[in-house]
Structure formats: C-alpha cells, structure tokens
Amino acid sequence: PALIAAENNFTDAISLMLSISETALKQCNNDGNTPATLAAKNGHIETLTLIIAAAPNVLLIANKNGDKPAMLAAKNGHIVALK
C-alpha cells in the first residue's frame, strides 16, 4: 500500500500509515524501489517530505539499479525534490 500511495501522491494515505508505523516505508517493489524512490522519481514533493521527516535514512536506500531517491529525482527533472 505505501508503494502505491507514494507513487500516486496520496499524502493522506502516507500520513495515516506513518501514524501507525514507519515499517511501510521500508517496502520494496521488484525493482527495489521504496516509497521514497517512487515519490522522488515522480516529483511528489509533499509525499517525499512526509517520508523523509519520518525516516530520513530512506534517502540512503538504493534500488536494484543503484539509484537513490535524489538520483531518481534528478534523472526525471524534479530539481525541487532535491532541496
């Protein structure tokens, strides 16, 4: 659920999941993408901000291609996500 919520910028769903547990932030899809990498890749700043506030270490998790959230944001032109 957290992967879908992050990829689609469902901030209310992310907030609800975070109020219960941060464990959802550690989910990975088959490509190794976490909610943080999907939010960054798609330029979902509000969702990414919520995720980072709850678990800043998610910025260090790379997917199977070795891309971390900041790299995916940059590759997809989401410069604001890098701030």
JSON list of N, CA and C in Angstrom, two decimals:
[
{"chain": "A", "resi": 1, "resn": "PRO", "atom": "N", "xyz": [0.80, -1.22, 0.00]},
{"chain": "A", "resi": 1, "resn": "PRO", "atom": "CA", "xyz": [0.00, 0.00, 0.00]},
{"chain": "A", "resi": 1, "resn": "PRO", "atom": "C", "xyz": [0.83, 1.28, 0.00]},
{"chain": "A", "resi": 2, "resn": "ALA", "atom": "N", "xyz": [1.95, 1.31, 0.74]},
{"chain": "A", "resi": 2, "resn": "ALA", "atom": "CA", "xyz": [2.77, 2.51, 0.79]},
{"chain": "A", "resi": 2, "resn": "ALA", "atom": "C", "xyz": [3.41, 2.80, -0.57]},
{"chain": "A", "resi": 3, "resn": "LEU", "atom": "N", "xyz": [3.76, 1.77, -1.29]},
{"chain": "A", "resi": 3, "resn": "LEU", "atom": "CA", "xyz": [4.34, 1.96, -2.62]},
{"chain": "A", "resi": 3, "resn": "LEU", "atom": "C", "xyz": [3.35, 2.63, -3.56]},
{"chain": "A", "resi": 4, "resn": "ILE", "atom": "N", "xyz": [2.12, 2.16, -3.55]},
{"chain": "A", "resi": 4, "resn": "ILE", "atom": "CA", "xyz": [1.08, 2.73, -4.41]},
{"chain": "A", "resi": 4, "resn": "ILE", "atom": "C", "xyz": [0.78, 4.17, -3.98]},
{"chain": "A", "resi": 5, "resn": "ALA", "atom": "N", "xyz": [0.67, 4.39, -2.68]},
{"chain": "A", "resi": 5, "resn": "ALA", "atom": "CA", "xyz": [0.38, 5.73, -2.17]},
{"chain": "A", "resi": 5, "resn": "ALA", "atom": "C", "xyz": [1.47, 6.72, -2.54]},
{"chain": "A", "resi": 6, "resn": "ALA", "atom": "N", "xyz": [2.72, 6.33, -2.41]},
{"chain": "A", "resi": 6, "resn": "ALA", "atom": "CA", "xyz": [3.84, 7.22, -2.74]},
{"chain": "A", "resi": 6, "resn": "ALA", "atom": "C", "xyz": [3.92, 7.50, -4.23]},
{"chain": "A", "resi": 7, "resn": "GLU", "atom": "N", "xyz": [3.73, 6.47, -5.02]},
{"chain": "A", "resi": 7, "resn": "GLU", "atom": "CA", "xyz": [3.82, 6.64, -6.48]},
{"chain": "A", "resi": 7, "resn": "GLU", "atom": "C", "xyz": [2.72, 7.54, -7.02]},
{"chain": "A", "resi": 8, "resn": "ASN", "atom": "N", "xyz": [1.57, 7.55, -6.33]},
{"chain": "A", "resi": 8, "resn": "ASN", "atom": "CA", "xyz": [0.42, 8.32, -6.81]},
{"chain": "A", "resi": 8, "resn": "ASN", "atom": "C", "xyz": [0.15, 9.58, -5.99]},
{"chain": "A", "resi": 9, "resn": "ASN", "atom": "N", "xyz": [1.07, 9.94, -5.10]},
{"chain": "A", "resi": 9, "resn": "ASN", "atom": "CA", "xyz": [1.00, 11.16, -4.32]},
{"chain": "A", "resi": 9, "resn": "ASN", "atom": "C", "xyz": [-0.23, 11.21, -3.40]},
{"chain": "A", "resi": 10, "resn": "PHE", "atom": "N", "xyz": [-0.57, 10.08, -2.82]},
{"chain": "A", "resi": 10, "resn": "PHE", "atom": "CA", "xyz": [-1.68, 10.01, -1.87]},
{"chain": "A", "resi": 10, "resn": "PHE", "atom": "C", "xyz": [-1.14, 10.35, -0.48]},
{"chain": "A", "resi": 11, "resn": "THR", "atom": "N", "xyz": [-0.97, 11.64, -0.22]},
{"chain": "A", "resi": 11, "resn": "THR", "atom": "CA", "xyz": [-0.34, 12.07, 1.02]},
{"chain": "A", "resi": 11, "resn": "THR", "atom": "C", "xyz": [-1.14, 11.68, 2.26]},
{"chain": "A", "resi": 12, "resn": "ASP", "atom": "N", "xyz": [-2.47, 11.71, 2.15]},
{"chain": "A", "resi": 12, "resn": "ASP", "atom": "CA", "xyz": [-3.28, 11.31, 3.31]},
{"chain": "A", "resi": 12, "resn": "ASP", "atom": "C", "xyz": [-3.03, 9.86, 3.69]},
{"chain": "A", "resi": 13, "resn": "ALA", "atom": "N", "xyz": [-2.90, 9.01, 2.69]},
{"chain": "A", "resi": 13, "resn": "ALA", "atom": "CA", "xyz": [-2.64, 7.59, 2.96]},
{"chain": "A", "resi": 13, "resn": "ALA", "atom": "C", "xyz": [-1.26, 7.42, 3.59]},
{"chain": "A", "resi": 14, "resn": "ILE", "atom": "N", "xyz": [-0.28, 8.15, 3.08]},
{"chain": "A", "resi": 14, "resn": "ILE", "atom": "CA", "xyz": [1.07, 8.07, 3.65]},
{"chain": "A", "resi": 14, "resn": "ILE", "atom": "C", "xyz": [1.05, 8.55, 5.10]},
{"chain": "A", "resi": 15, "resn": "SER", "atom": "N", "xyz": [0.37, 9.65, 5.36]},
{"chain": "A", "resi": 15, "resn": "SER", "atom": "CA", "xyz": [0.28, 10.17, 6.72]},
{"chain": "A", "resi": 15, "resn": "SER", "atom": "C", "xyz": [-0.37, 9.16, 7.66]},
{"chain": "A", "resi": 16, "resn": "LEU", "atom": "N", "xyz": [-1.42, 8.52, 7.20]},
{"chain": "A", "resi": 16, "resn": "LEU", "atom": "CA", "xyz": [-2.10, 7.51, 8.02]},
{"chain": "A", "resi": 16, "resn": "LEU", "atom": "C", "xyz": [-1.17, 6.34, 8.32]},
{"chain": "A", "resi": 17, "resn": "MET", "atom": "N", "xyz": [-0.47, 5.85, 7.30]},
{"chain": "A", "resi": 17, "resn": "MET", "atom": "CA", "xyz": [0.46, 4.74, 7.51]},
{"chain": "A", "resi": 17, "resn": "MET", "atom": "C", "xyz": [1.57, 5.12, 8.47]},
{"chain": "A", "resi": 18, "resn": "LEU", "atom": "N", "xyz": [2.07, 6.34, 8.35]},
{"chain": "A", "resi": 18, "resn": "LEU", "atom": "CA", "xyz": [3.15, 6.79, 9.23]},
{"chain": "A", "resi": 18, "resn": "LEU", "atom": "C", "xyz": [2.68, 6.94, 10.67]},
{"chain": "A", "resi": 19, "resn": "SER", "atom": "N", "xyz": [1.41, 7.26, 10.86]},
{"chain": "A", "resi": 19, "resn": "SER", "atom": "CA", "xyz": [0.89, 7.39, 12.22]},
{"chain": "A", "resi": 19, "resn": "SER", "atom": "C", "xyz": [0.80, 6.03, 12.91]},
{"chain": "A", "resi": 20, "resn": "ILE", "atom": "N", "xyz": [0.77, 4.98, 12.12]},
{"chain": "A", "resi": 20, "resn": "ILE", "atom": "CA", "xyz": [0.70, 3.63, 12.67]},
{"chain": "A", "resi": 20, "resn": "ILE", "atom": "C", "xyz": [2.09, 3.03, 12.84]},
{"chain": "A", "resi": 21, "resn": "SER", "atom": "N", "xyz": [2.91, 3.16, 11.79]},
{"chain": "A", "resi": 21, "resn": "SER", "atom": "CA", "xyz": [4.25, 2.57, 11.82]},
{"chain": "A", "resi": 21, "resn": "SER", "atom": "C", "xyz": [5.07, 3.06, 10.65]},
{"chain": "A", "resi": 22, "resn": "GLU", "atom": "N", "xyz": [6.39, 3.16, 10.85]},
{"chain": "A", "resi": 22, "resn": "GLU", "atom": "CA", "xyz": [7.30, 3.53, 9.77]},
{"chain": "A", "resi": 22, "resn": "GLU", "atom": "C", "xyz": [7.69, 2.32, 8.92]},
{"chain": "A", "resi": 23, "resn": "THR", "atom": "N", "xyz": [7.28, 1.15, 9.31]},
{"chain": "A", "resi": 23, "resn": "THR", "atom": "CA", "xyz": [7.66, -0.08, 8.60]},
{"chain": "A", "resi": 23, "resn": "THR", "atom": "C", "xyz": [7.26, -0.03, 7.13]},
{"chain": "A", "resi": 24, "resn": "ALA", "atom": "N", "xyz": [6.13, 0.61, 6.84]},
{"chain": "A", "resi": 24, "resn": "ALA", "atom": "CA", "xyz": [5.65, 0.68, 5.46]},
{"chain": "A", "resi": 24, "resn": "ALA", "atom": "C", "xyz": [6.66, 1.38, 4.55]},
{"chain": "A", "resi": 25, "resn": "LEU", "atom": "N", "xyz": [7.48, 2.24, 5.11]},
{"chain": "A", "resi": 25, "resn": "LEU", "atom": "CA", "xyz": [8.46, 2.97, 4.31]},
{"chain": "A", "resi": 25, "resn": "LEU", "atom": "C", "xyz": [9.60, 2.09, 3.81]},
{"chain": "A", "resi": 26, "resn": "LYS", "atom": "N", "xyz": [9.72, 0.92, 4.38]},
{"chain": "A", "resi": 26, "resn": "LYS", "atom": "CA", "xyz": [10.81, 0.01, 4.01]},
{"chain": "A", "resi": 26, "resn": "LYS", "atom": "C", "xyz": [10.39, -1.02, 2.98]},
{"chain": "A", "resi": 27, "resn": "GLN", "atom": "N", "xyz": [9.14, -0.96, 2.52]},
{"chain": "A", "resi": 27, "resn": "GLN", "atom": "CA", "xyz": [8.67, -1.87, 1.47]},
{"chain": "A", "resi": 27, "resn": "GLN", "atom": "C", "xyz": [9.44, -1.60, 0.18]},
{"chain": "A", "resi": 28, "resn": "CYS", "atom": "N", "xyz": [9.67, -2.66, -0.59]},
{"chain": "A", "resi": 28, "resn": "CYS", "atom": "CA", "xyz": [10.31, -2.52, -1.89]},
{"chain": "A", "resi": 28, "resn": "CYS", "atom": "C", "xyz": [9.50, -3.28, -2.93]},
{"chain": "A", "resi": 29, "resn": "ASN", "atom": "N", "xyz": [9.48, -2.74, -4.15]},
{"chain": "A", "resi": 29, "resn": "ASN", "atom": "CA", "xyz": [8.87, -3.49, -5.24]},
{"chain": "A", "resi": 29, "resn": "ASN", "atom": "C", "xyz": [9.93, -4.38, -5.89]},
{"chain": "A", "resi": 30, "resn": "ASN", "atom": "N", "xyz": [9.59, -5.03, -6.98]},
{"chain": "A", "resi": 30, "resn": "ASN", "atom": "CA", "xyz": [10.53, -5.96, -7.63]},
{"chain": "A", "resi": 30, "resn": "ASN", "atom": "C", "xyz": [11.80, -5.28, -8.14]},
{"chain": "A", "resi": 31, "resn": "ASP", "atom": "N", "xyz": [11.73, -3.98, -8.36]},
{"chain": "A", "resi": 31, "resn": "ASP", "atom": "CA", "xyz": [12.90, -3.23, -8.82]},
{"chain": "A", "resi": 31, "resn": "ASP", "atom": "C", "xyz": [13.71, -2.64, -7.67]},
{"chain": "A", "resi": 32, "resn": "GLY", "atom": "N", "xyz": [13.28, -2.92, -6.45]},
{"chain": "A", "resi": 32, "resn": "GLY", "atom": "CA", "xyz": [13.97, -2.42, -5.28]},
{"chain": "A", "resi": 32, "resn": "GLY", "atom": "C", "xyz": [13.59, -0.99, -4.92]},
{"chain": "A", "resi": 33, "resn": "ASN", "atom": "N", "xyz": [12.56, -0.46, -5.55]},
{"chain": "A", "resi": 33, "resn": "ASN", "atom": "CA", "xyz": [12.13, 0.90, -5.25]},
{"chain": "A", "resi": 33, "resn": "ASN", "atom": "C", "xyz": [11.31, 0.92, -3.96]},
{"chain": "A", "resi": 34, "resn": "THR", "atom": "N", "xyz": [11.59, 1.91, -3.14]},
{"chain": "A", "resi": 34, "resn": "THR", "atom": "CA", "xyz": [10.86, 2.14, -1.90]},
{"chain": "A", "resi": 34, "resn": "THR", "atom": "C", "xyz": [9.84, 3.25, -2.14]},
{"chain": "A", "resi": 35, "resn": "PRO", "atom": "N", "xyz": [8.97, 3.52, -1.18]},
{"chain": "A", "resi": 35, "resn": "PRO", "atom": "CA", "xyz": [8.09, 4.67, -1.33]},
{"chain": "A", "resi": 35, "resn": "PRO", "atom": "C", "xyz": [8.86, 5.97, -1.59]},
{"chain": "A", "resi": 36, "resn": "ALA", "atom": "N", "xyz": [10.01, 6.14, -0.95]},
{"chain": "A", "resi": 36, "resn": "ALA", "atom": "CA", "xyz": [10.81, 7.35, -1.17]},
{"chain": "A", "resi": 36, "resn": "ALA", "atom": "C", "xyz": [11.34, 7.44, -2.59]},
{"chain": "A", "resi": 37, "resn": "THR", "atom": "N", "xyz": [11.81, 6.34, -3.15]},
{"chain": "A", "resi": 37, "resn": "THR", "atom": "CA", "xyz": [12.33, 6.41, -4.52]},
{"chain": "A", "resi": 37, "resn": "THR", "atom": "C", "xyz": [11.20, 6.67, -5.51]},
{"chain": "A", "resi": 38, "resn": "LEU", "atom": "N", "xyz": [10.03, 6.10, -5.27]},
{"chain": "A", "resi": 38, "resn": "LEU", "atom": "CA", "xyz": [8.91, 6.32, -6.18]},
{"chain": "A", "resi": 38, "resn": "LEU", "atom": "C", "xyz": [8.39, 7.76, -6.09]},
{"chain": "A", "resi": 39, "resn": "ALA", "atom": "N", "xyz": [8.32, 8.30, -4.88]},
{"chain": "A", "resi": 39, "resn": "ALA", "atom": "CA", "xyz": [7.89, 9.69, -4.73]},
{"chain": "A", "resi": 39, "resn": "ALA", "atom": "C", "xyz": [8.88, 10.64, -5.39]},
{"chain": "A", "resi": 40, "resn": "ALA", "atom": "N", "xyz": [10.17, 10.39, -5.19]},
{"chain": "A", "resi": 40, "resn": "ALA", "atom": "CA", "xyz": [11.20, 11.24, -5.79]},
{"chain": "A", "resi": 40, "resn": "ALA", "atom": "C", "xyz": [11.18, 11.14, -7.32]},
{"chain": "A", "resi": 41, "resn": "LYS", "atom": "N", "xyz": [11.08, 9.93, -7.83]},
{"chain": "A", "resi": 41, "resn": "LYS", "atom": "CA", "xyz": [11.05, 9.69, -9.27]},
{"chain": "A", "resi": 41, "resn": "LYS", "atom": "C", "xyz": [9.91, 10.44, -9.95]},
{"chain": "A", "resi": 42, "resn": "ASN", "atom": "N", "xyz": [8.77, 10.52, -9.24]},
{"chain": "A", "resi": 42, "resn": "ASN", "atom": "CA", "xyz": [7.59, 11.15, -9.81]},
{"chain": "A", "resi": 42, "resn": "ASN", "atom": "C", "xyz": [7.42, 12.61, -9.40]},
{"chain": "A", "resi": 43, "resn": "GLY", "atom": "N", "xyz": [8.36, 13.15, -8.64]},
{"chain": "A", "resi": 43, "resn": "GLY", "atom": "CA", "xyz": [8.32, 14.55, -8.25]},
{"chain": "A", "resi": 43, "resn": "GLY", "atom": "C", "xyz": [7.24, 14.89, -7.24]},
{"chain": "A", "resi": 44, "resn": "HIS", "atom": "N", "xyz": [6.85, 13.94, -6.42]},
{"chain": "A", "resi": 44, "resn": "HIS", "atom": "CA", "xyz": [5.82, 14.16, -5.42]},
{"chain": "A", "resi": 44, "resn": "HIS", "atom": "C", "xyz": [6.46, 14.72, -4.15]},
{"chain": "A", "resi": 45, "resn": "ILE", "atom": "N", "xyz": [6.64, 16.03, -4.15]},
{"chain": "A", "resi": 45, "resn": "ILE", "atom": "CA", "xyz": [7.40, 16.70, -3.09]},
{"chain": "A", "resi": 45, "resn": "ILE", "atom": "C", "xyz": [6.74, 16.55, -1.72]},
{"chain": "A", "resi": 46, "resn": "GLU", "atom": "N", "xyz": [5.44, 16.75, -1.64]},
{"chain": "A", "resi": 46, "resn": "GLU", "atom": "CA", "xyz": [4.76, 16.67, -0.34]},
{"chain": "A", "resi": 46, "resn": "GLU", "atom": "C", "xyz": [4.88, 15.26, 0.25]},
{"chain": "A", "resi": 47, "resn": "THR", "atom": "N", "xyz": [4.67, 14.26, -0.59]},
{"chain": "A", "resi": 47, "resn": "THR", "atom": "CA", "xyz": [4.79, 12.87, -0.13]},
{"chain": "A", "resi": 47, "resn": "THR", "atom": "C", "xyz": [6.22, 12.58, 0.29]},
{"chain": "A", "resi": 48, "resn": "LEU", "atom": "N", "xyz": [7.18, 13.00, -0.50]},
{"chain": "A", "resi": 48, "resn": "LEU", "atom": "CA", "xyz": [8.58, 12.77, -0.18]},
{"chain": "A", "resi": 48, "resn": "LEU", "atom": "C", "xyz": [8.96, 13.47, 1.13]},
{"chain": "A", "resi": 49, "resn": "THR", "atom": "N", "xyz": [8.45, 14.67, 1.33]},
{"chain": "A", "resi": 49, "resn": "THR", "atom": "CA", "xyz": [8.74, 15.41, 2.56]},
{"chain": "A", "resi": 49, "resn": "THR", "atom": "C", "xyz": [8.21, 14.67, 3.78]},
{"chain": "A", "resi": 50, "resn": "LEU", "atom": "N", "xyz": [7.00, 14.13, 3.68]},
{"chain": "A", "resi": 50, "resn": "LEU", "atom": "CA", "xyz": [6.43, 13.35, 4.79]},
{"chain": "A", "resi": 50, "resn": "LEU", "atom": "C", "xyz": [7.29, 12.14, 5.11]},
{"chain": "A", "resi": 51, "resn": "ILE", "atom": "N", "xyz": [7.71, 11.45, 4.06]},
{"chain": "A", "resi": 51, "resn": "ILE", "atom": "CA", "xyz": [8.51, 10.24, 4.24]},
{"chain": "A", "resi": 51, "resn": "ILE", "atom": "C", "xyz": [9.86, 10.56, 4.88]},
{"chain": "A", "resi": 52, "resn": "ILE", "atom": "N", "xyz": [10.51, 11.60, 4.38]},
{"chain": "A", "resi": 52, "resn": "ILE", "atom": "CA", "xyz": [11.83, 11.98, 4.90]},
{"chain": "A", "resi": 52, "resn": "ILE", "atom": "C", "xyz": [11.74, 12.44, 6.36]},
{"chain": "A", "resi": 53, "resn": "ALA", "atom": "N", "xyz": [10.68, 13.18, 6.68]},
{"chain": "A", "resi": 53, "resn": "ALA", "atom": "CA", "xyz": [10.51, 13.65, 8.07]},
{"chain": "A", "resi": 53, "resn": "ALA", "atom": "C", "xyz": [10.38, 12.48, 9.03]},
{"chain": "A", "resi": 54, "resn": "ALA", "atom": "N", "xyz": [9.72, 11.42, 8.60]},
{"chain": "A", "resi": 54, "resn": "ALA", "atom": "CA", "xyz": [9.52, 10.26, 9.46]},
{"chain": "A", "resi": 54, "resn": "ALA", "atom": "C", "xyz": [10.74, 9.35, 9.52]},
{"chain": "A", "resi": 55, "resn": "ALA", "atom": "N", "xyz": [11.46, 9.27, 8.41]},
{"chain": "A", "resi": 55, "resn": "ALA", "atom": "CA", "xyz": [12.59, 8.33, 8.34]},
{"chain": "A", "resi": 55, "resn": "ALA", "atom": "C", "xyz": [13.65, 8.85, 7.36]},
{"chain": "A", "resi": 56, "resn": "PRO", "atom": "N", "xyz": [14.48, 9.78, 7.80]},
{"chain": "A", "resi": 56, "resn": "PRO", "atom": "CA", "xyz": [15.48, 10.37, 6.90]},
{"chain": "A", "resi": 56, "resn": "PRO", "atom": "C", "xyz": [16.43, 9.36, 6.26]},
{"chain": "A", "resi": 57, "resn": "ASN", "atom": "N", "xyz": [16.63, 8.23, 6.91]},
{"chain": "A", "resi": 57, "resn": "ASN", "atom": "CA", "xyz": [17.57, 7.24, 6.38]},
{"chain": "A", "resi": 57, "resn": "ASN", "atom": "C", "xyz": [17.08, 6.61, 5.07]},
{"chain": "A", "resi": 58, "resn": "VAL", "atom": "N", "xyz": [15.81, 6.80, 4.70]},
{"chain": "A", "resi": 58, "resn": "VAL", "atom": "CA", "xyz": [15.33, 6.23, 3.44]},
{"chain": "A", "resi": 58, "resn": "VAL", "atom": "C", "xyz": [16.03, 6.84, 2.25]},
{"chain": "A", "resi": 59, "resn": "LEU", "atom": "N", "xyz": [16.65, 8.01, 2.44]},
{"chain": "A", "resi": 59, "resn": "LEU", "atom": "CA", "xyz": [17.39, 8.64, 1.34]},
{"chain": "A", "resi": 59, "resn": "LEU", "atom": "C", "xyz": [18.65, 7.87, 0.97]},
{"chain": "A", "resi": 60, "resn": "LEU", "atom": "N", "xyz": [19.06, 6.97, 1.84]},
{"chain": "A", "resi": 60, "resn": "LEU", "atom": "CA", "xyz": [20.29, 6.20, 1.60]},
{"chain": "A", "resi": 60, "resn": "LEU", "atom": "C", "xyz": [20.03, 4.86, 0.94]},
{"chain": "A", "resi": 61, "resn": "ILE", "atom": "N", "xyz": [18.76, 4.50, 0.76]},
{"chain": "A", "resi": 61, "resn": "ILE", "atom": "CA", "xyz": [18.41, 3.19, 0.21]},
{"chain": "A", "resi": 61, "resn": "ILE", "atom": "C", "xyz": [18.36, 3.28, -1.32]},
{"chain": "A", "resi": 62, "resn": "ALA", "atom": "N", "xyz": [19.17, 2.47, -1.97]},
{"chain": "A", "resi": 62, "resn": "ALA", "atom": "CA", "xyz": [19.22, 2.43, -3.43]},
{"chain": "A", "resi": 62, "resn": "ALA", "atom": "C", "xyz": [18.36, 1.29, -3.96]},
{"chain": "A", "resi": 63, "resn": "ASN", "atom": "N", "xyz": [17.84, 1.48, -5.17]},
{"chain": "A", "resi": 63, "resn": "ASN", "atom": "CA", "xyz": [17.09, 0.39, -5.81]},
{"chain": "A", "resi": 63, "resn": "ASN", "atom": "C", "xyz": [18.06, -0.56, -6.50]},
{"chain": "A", "resi": 64, "resn": "LYS", "atom": "N", "xyz": [17.55, -1.51, -7.25]},
{"chain": "A", "resi": 64, "resn": "LYS", "atom": "CA", "xyz": [18.40, -2.52, -7.88]},
{"chain": "A", "resi": 64, "resn": "LYS", "atom": "C", "xyz": [19.35, -1.95, -8.93]},
{"chain": "A", "resi": 65, "resn": "ASN", "atom": "N", "xyz": [19.04, -0.75, -9.43]},
{"chain": "A", "resi": 65, "resn": "ASN", "atom": "CA", "xyz": [19.93, -0.09, -10.39]},
{"chain": "A", "resi": 65, "resn": "ASN", "atom": "C", "xyz": [20.96, 0.77, -9.69]},
{"chain": "A", "resi": 66, "resn": "GLY", "atom": "N", "xyz": [20.90, 0.80, -8.36]},
{"chain": "A", "resi": 66, "resn": "GLY", "atom": "CA", "xyz": [21.84, 1.62, -7.60]},
{"chain": "A", "resi": 66, "resn": "GLY", "atom": "C", "xyz": [21.39, 3.06, -7.43]},
{"chain": "A", "resi": 67, "resn": "ASP", "atom": "N", "xyz": [20.17, 3.38, -7.86]},
{"chain": "A", "resi": 67, "resn": "ASP", "atom": "CA", "xyz": [19.66, 4.74, -7.75]},
{"chain": "A", "resi": 67, "resn": "ASP", "atom": "C", "xyz": [19.01, 5.00, -6.41]},
{"chain": "A", "resi": 68, "resn": "LYS", "atom": "N", "xyz": [19.40, 6.09, -5.78]},
{"chain": "A", "resi": 68, "resn": "LYS", "atom": "CA", "xyz": [18.78, 6.55, -4.54]},
{"chain": "A", "resi": 68, "resn": "LYS", "atom": "C", "xyz": [17.73, 7.61, -4.91]},
{"chain": "A", "resi": 69, "resn": "PRO", "atom": "N", "xyz": [16.88, 7.99, -3.97]},
{"chain": "A", "resi": 69, "resn": "PRO", "atom": "CA", "xyz": [15.83, 8.96, -4.29]},
{"chain": "A", "resi": 69, "resn": "PRO", "atom": "C", "xyz": [16.33, 10.25, -4.95]},
{"chain": "A", "resi": 70, "resn": "ALA", "atom": "N", "xyz": [17.40, 10.81, -4.47]},
{"chain": "A", "resi": 70, "resn": "ALA", "atom": "CA", "xyz": [17.91, 12.06, -5.07]},
{"chain": "A", "resi": 70, "resn": "ALA", "atom": "C", "xyz": [18.32, 11.86, -6.53]},
{"chain": "A", "resi": 71, "resn": "MET", "atom": "N", "xyz": [18.92, 10.74, -6.83]},
{"chain": "A", "resi": 71, "resn": "MET", "atom": "CA", "xyz": [19.34, 10.46, -8.21]},
{"chain": "A", "resi": 71, "resn": "MET", "atom": "C", "xyz": [18.12, 10.33, -9.12]},
{"chain": "A", "resi": 72, "resn": "LEU", "atom": "N", "xyz": [17.09, 9.64, -8.64]},
{"chain": "A", "resi": 72, "resn": "LEU", "atom": "CA", "xyz": [15.88, 9.49, -9.46]},
{"chain": "A", "resi": 72, "resn": "LEU", "atom": "C", "xyz": [15.17, 10.81, -9.67]},
{"chain": "A", "resi": 73, "resn": "ALA", "atom": "N", "xyz": [15.16, 11.66, -8.65]},
{"chain": "A", "resi": 73, "resn": "ALA", "atom": "CA", "xyz": [14.56, 12.99, -8.81]},
{"chain": "A", "resi": 73, "resn": "ALA", "atom": "C", "xyz": [15.31, 13.78, -9.87]},
{"chain": "A", "resi": 74, "resn": "ALA", "atom": "N", "xyz": [16.64, 13.75, -9.81]},
{"chain": "A", "resi": 74, "resn": "ALA", "atom": "CA", "xyz": [17.46, 14.47, -10.78]},
{"chain": "A", "resi": 74, "resn": "ALA", "atom": "C", "xyz": [17.29, 13.90, -12.19]},
{"chain": "A", "resi": 75, "resn": "LYS", "atom": "N", "xyz": [17.32, 12.59, -12.32]},
{"chain": "A", "resi": 75, "resn": "LYS", "atom": "CA", "xyz": [17.18, 11.95, -13.64]},
{"chain": "A", "resi": 75, "resn": "LYS", "atom": "C", "xyz": [15.85, 12.30, -14.32]},
{"chain": "A", "resi": 76, "resn": "ASN", "atom": "N", "xyz": [14.82, 12.55, -13.49]},
{"chain": "A", "resi": 76, "resn": "ASN", "atom": "CA", "xyz": [13.50, 12.83, -14.03]},
{"chain": "A", "resi": 76, "resn": "ASN", "atom": "C", "xyz": [13.13, 14.31, -14.00]},
{"chain": "A", "resi": 77, "resn": "GLY", "atom": "N", "xyz": [14.14, 15.17, -13.77]},
{"chain": "A", "resi": 77, "resn": "GLY", "atom": "CA", "xyz": [13.94, 16.60, -13.85]},
{"chain": "A", "resi": 77, "resn": "GLY", "atom": "C", "xyz": [13.20, 17.24, -12.69]},
{"chain": "A", "resi": 78, "resn": "HIS", "atom": "N", "xyz": [13.15, 16.56, -11.57]},
{"chain": "A", "resi": 78, "resn": "HIS", "atom": "CA", "xyz": [12.43, 17.09, -10.41]},
{"chain": "A", "resi": 78, "resn": "HIS", "atom": "C", "xyz": [13.42, 17.76, -9.45]},
{"chain": "A", "resi": 79, "resn": "ILE", "atom": "N", "xyz": [13.97, 18.86, -9.91]},
{"chain": "A", "resi": 79, "resn": "ILE", "atom": "CA", "xyz": [15.02, 19.56, -9.18]},
{"chain": "A", "resi": 79, "resn": "ILE", "atom": "C", "xyz": [14.52, 20.02, -7.81]},
{"chain": "A", "resi": 80, "resn": "VAL", "atom": "N", "xyz": [13.26, 20.45, -7.71]},
{"chain": "A", "resi": 80, "resn": "VAL", "atom": "CA", "xyz": [12.72, 20.91, -6.43]},
{"chain": "A", "resi": 80, "resn": "VAL", "atom": "C", "xyz": [12.78, 19.80, -5.38]},
{"chain": "A", "resi": 81, "resn": "ALA", "atom": "N", "xyz": [12.68, 18.56, -5.80]},
{"chain": "A", "resi": 81, "resn": "ALA", "atom": "CA", "xyz": [12.74, 17.43, -4.86]},
{"chain": "A", "resi": 81, "resn": "ALA", "atom": "C", "xyz": [14.11, 17.28, -4.23]},
{"chain": "A", "resi": 82, "resn": "LEU", "atom": "N", "xyz": [15.10, 17.88, -4.81]},
{"chain": "A", "resi": 82, "resn": "LEU", "atom": "CA", "xyz": [16.47, 17.76, -4.29]},
{"chain": "A", "resi": 82, "resn": "LEU", "atom": "C", "xyz": [16.75, 18.71, -3.13]},
{"chain": "A", "resi": 83, "resn": "LYS", "atom": "N", "xyz": [15.88, 19.67, -2.90]},
{"chain": "A", "resi": 83, "resn": "LYS", "atom": "CA", "xyz": [16.11, 20.66, -1.84]},
{"chain": "A", "resi": 83, "resn": "LYS", "atom": "C", "xyz": [15.76, 20.13, -0.48]}
]
